[in-house]
Amino acid sequence: MMLLKRVKKFMKCPLEMKGFYIEAFFFLGVARLLILLPFARINKQFGVEKMETSYSNIRLNKVQLKKIAHSVQLVSRHTPWKSLCFVQAIAAMKMLDRRAIESTLYFGTGKDRNGKLVAHAWLRSGDYYLTGAEVKHQFTVVEKFAKVQKKAL
C-alpha cells in the first residue's frame, strides 16, 4: 500500500522534479556501490585533495542547487539501501558535476553522546550546503576535496 501511495505521489509531481528524483536515485545507487571499494581507489573522483572551491560564485543557480539538494535528501529516505551522509554527498556531487558546477566534499570526525568516534560527510557549492549541513558544526574537518571544473582551471 505504501508503495502505491509513493508511486501516485511521484506521478503527480512536475516533470522536471521527476527527472531530478530519477537522477538522484541513480546516483545514490552509484555512490552506494562506490563506497564498497577501498577509499584509495575512489578518492580521485572527489576532486583535488586538501583544496576547497570558492564560497562566492555569482554564476551559481541557487534554485538548481536547492532542487538537487531536495531530490537527494528526499530520495535517500526511500532507497532500498542505506543512503547516509557519504552516499548523499557523493550523489549530489555527481549531479553537480553533470552540470559543470563546482563543489567541495568535506569529511569530519567527532564524538557521539557516548564518546564514541563518529564520522560525517557534507557537500558545499558556493555558499550553499547541499547535504549534511544540519550537523556539520558538530564535526572537525579532517579532509576536503575540491571538485573543480576543467573550464575553471
Coordinates of C-alpha atoms in Angstrom, one line a residue:
M1 CA 0.0 0.0 0.0
M2 CA 2.8 2.4 0.9
L3 CA 4.5 1.8 -2.5
L4 CA 1.3 2.6 -4.3
K5 CA 0.9 5.8 -2.4
R6 CA 4.5 6.8 -3.3
V7 CA 4.0 6.0 -7.0
K8 CA 0.8 8.1 -7.1
K9 CA 2.6 11.0 -5.4
F10 CA 5.6 10.7 -7.8
M11 CA 3.2 10.7 -10.8
K12 CA 1.6 13.9 -9.6
C13 CA 4.9 15.8 -9.3
P14 CA 6.1 18.1 -12.1
L15 CA 8.1 16.5 -14.9
E16 CA 11.3 18.4 -14.1
M17 CA 11.2 17.1 -10.5
K18 CA 10.6 13.6 -11.7
G19 CA 13.9 13.9 -13.6
F20 CA 15.7 15.1 -10.6
Y21 CA 14.3 12.3 -8.5
I22 CA 15.3 9.6 -11.0
E23 CA 18.7 11.1 -11.4
A24 CA 19.1 11.2 -7.6
F25 CA 18.1 7.6 -7.3
F26 CA 20.6 6.6 -9.9
F27 CA 23.5 8.5 -8.4
L28 CA 22.6 7.3 -4.8
G29 CA 22.9 3.8 -6.2
V30 CA 26.2 4.6 -7.9
A31 CA 27.5 6.2 -4.7
R32 CA 26.4 3.2 -2.6
L33 CA 28.4 0.9 -4.9
L34 CA 31.4 3.2 -4.9
I35 CA 31.7 3.2 -1.1
L36 CA 32.1 -0.6 -1.1
L37 CA 35.5 0.0 -2.8
P38 CA 38.7 0.9 -0.9
F39 CA 38.8 4.7 -0.3
A40 CA 42.2 4.9 -2.0
R41 CA 40.6 3.6 -5.3
I42 CA 37.7 6.1 -5.3
N43 CA 39.1 9.3 -3.8
K44 CA 40.4 10.7 -7.1
Q45 CA 36.8 11.0 -8.2
F46 CA 36.2 13.5 -5.4
G47 CA 38.5 16.2 -6.8
V48 CA 41.6 17.9 -5.6
E49 CA 42.6 16.8 -2.1
K50 CA 43.1 19.4 0.6
M51 CA 41.5 22.1 -1.5
E52 CA 38.2 24.0 -1.4
T53 CA 36.2 25.7 -4.1
S54 CA 35.2 29.3 -3.8
Y55 CA 32.4 30.3 -1.3
S56 CA 31.3 33.0 -3.7
N57 CA 30.3 32.2 -7.2
I58 CA 27.8 34.6 -8.7
R59 CA 27.1 32.2 -11.6
L60 CA 25.5 29.6 -9.3
N61 CA 21.9 28.9 -9.8
K62 CA 20.6 28.6 -6.2
V63 CA 17.2 27.3 -7.5
Q64 CA 19.0 24.4 -9.2
L65 CA 21.2 23.7 -6.2
K66 CA 18.1 23.5 -4.0
K67 CA 16.4 21.1 -6.4
I68 CA 19.4 18.8 -6.3
A69 CA 19.7 19.0 -2.5
H70 CA 16.0 18.4 -2.1
S71 CA 15.9 15.4 -4.5
V72 CA 18.9 13.7 -2.9
Q73 CA 17.6 14.2 0.6
L74 CA 14.1 13.0 -0.3
V75 CA 15.0 10.1 -2.4
S76 CA 17.7 8.9 0.1
R77 CA 14.9 8.2 2.6
H78 CA 13.3 5.7 0.1
T79 CA 16.2 3.7 -1.3
P80 CA 16.3 0.0 -0.5
W81 CA 19.9 0.5 0.6
K82 CA 21.3 2.8 3.3
S83 CA 21.9 6.2 1.8
L84 CA 23.6 8.1 4.7
C85 CA 25.7 11.2 4.6
F86 CA 28.6 10.0 2.5
V87 CA 26.4 8.4 -0.1
Q88 CA 24.2 11.6 -0.3
A89 CA 27.2 13.8 -0.7
I90 CA 28.7 11.7 -3.5
A91 CA 25.3 11.6 -5.3
A92 CA 24.8 15.4 -5.1
M93 CA 28.4 15.9 -6.2
K94 CA 27.8 13.7 -9.3
M95 CA 24.6 15.6 -10.1
L96 CA 26.5 18.9 -9.8
D97 CA 29.4 17.5 -11.9
R98 CA 27.0 16.7 -14.7
R99 CA 26.0 20.3 -14.8
A100 CA 29.7 21.6 -14.6
I101 CA 29.1 23.0 -11.1
E102 CA 32.0 23.0 -8.7
S103 CA 31.7 21.7 -5.2
T104 CA 33.7 20.8 -2.1
L105 CA 33.3 17.5 -0.3
Y106 CA 34.1 17.6 3.4
F107 CA 34.9 14.7 5.8
G108 CA 34.7 15.3 9.5
T109 CA 35.0 13.4 12.8
G110 CA 33.5 14.0 16.2
K111 CA 32.2 12.1 19.2
D112 CA 28.7 10.9 19.8
R113 CA 26.9 11.2 23.2
N114 CA 28.7 8.1 24.4
G115 CA 32.1 9.5 23.5
K116 CA 32.5 7.1 20.5
L117 CA 34.3 8.4 17.4
V118 CA 31.8 9.1 14.6
A119 CA 32.3 10.4 11.0
H120 CA 30.3 12.7 8.8
A121 CA 30.4 13.9 5.2
W122 CA 28.8 17.0 3.7
L123 CA 28.8 18.9 0.4
R124 CA 29.0 22.6 -0.4
S125 CA 28.8 24.5 -3.7
G126 CA 29.5 28.2 -3.5
D127 CA 28.0 29.3 -0.1
Y128 CA 25.2 26.7 -0.3
Y129 CA 25.4 23.4 1.6
L130 CA 23.6 20.7 -0.3
T131 CA 24.0 17.8 2.1
G132 CA 24.9 17.3 5.7
A133 CA 24.8 20.9 6.8
E134 CA 22.4 20.5 9.7
V135 CA 25.1 18.7 11.9
K136 CA 28.4 19.8 10.3
H137 CA 29.1 22.1 13.2
Q138 CA 29.4 19.0 15.4
F139 CA 32.4 17.7 13.4
T140 CA 36.0 18.8 12.9
V141 CA 37.0 18.7 9.2
V142 CA 39.7 16.1 8.7
E143 CA 39.8 16.1 4.9
K144 CA 38.3 18.0 1.9
F145 CA 38.2 17.6 -1.8
A146 CA 37.5 20.4 -4.3
K147 CA 35.7 19.2 -7.5
V148 CA 36.9 22.0 -9.8
Q149 CA 35.6 22.1 -13.3
K150 CA 38.1 22.0 -16.1
K151 CA 37.0 25.3 -17.6
A152 CA 37.7 27.0 -14.3
L153 CA 41.3 25.8 -14.1

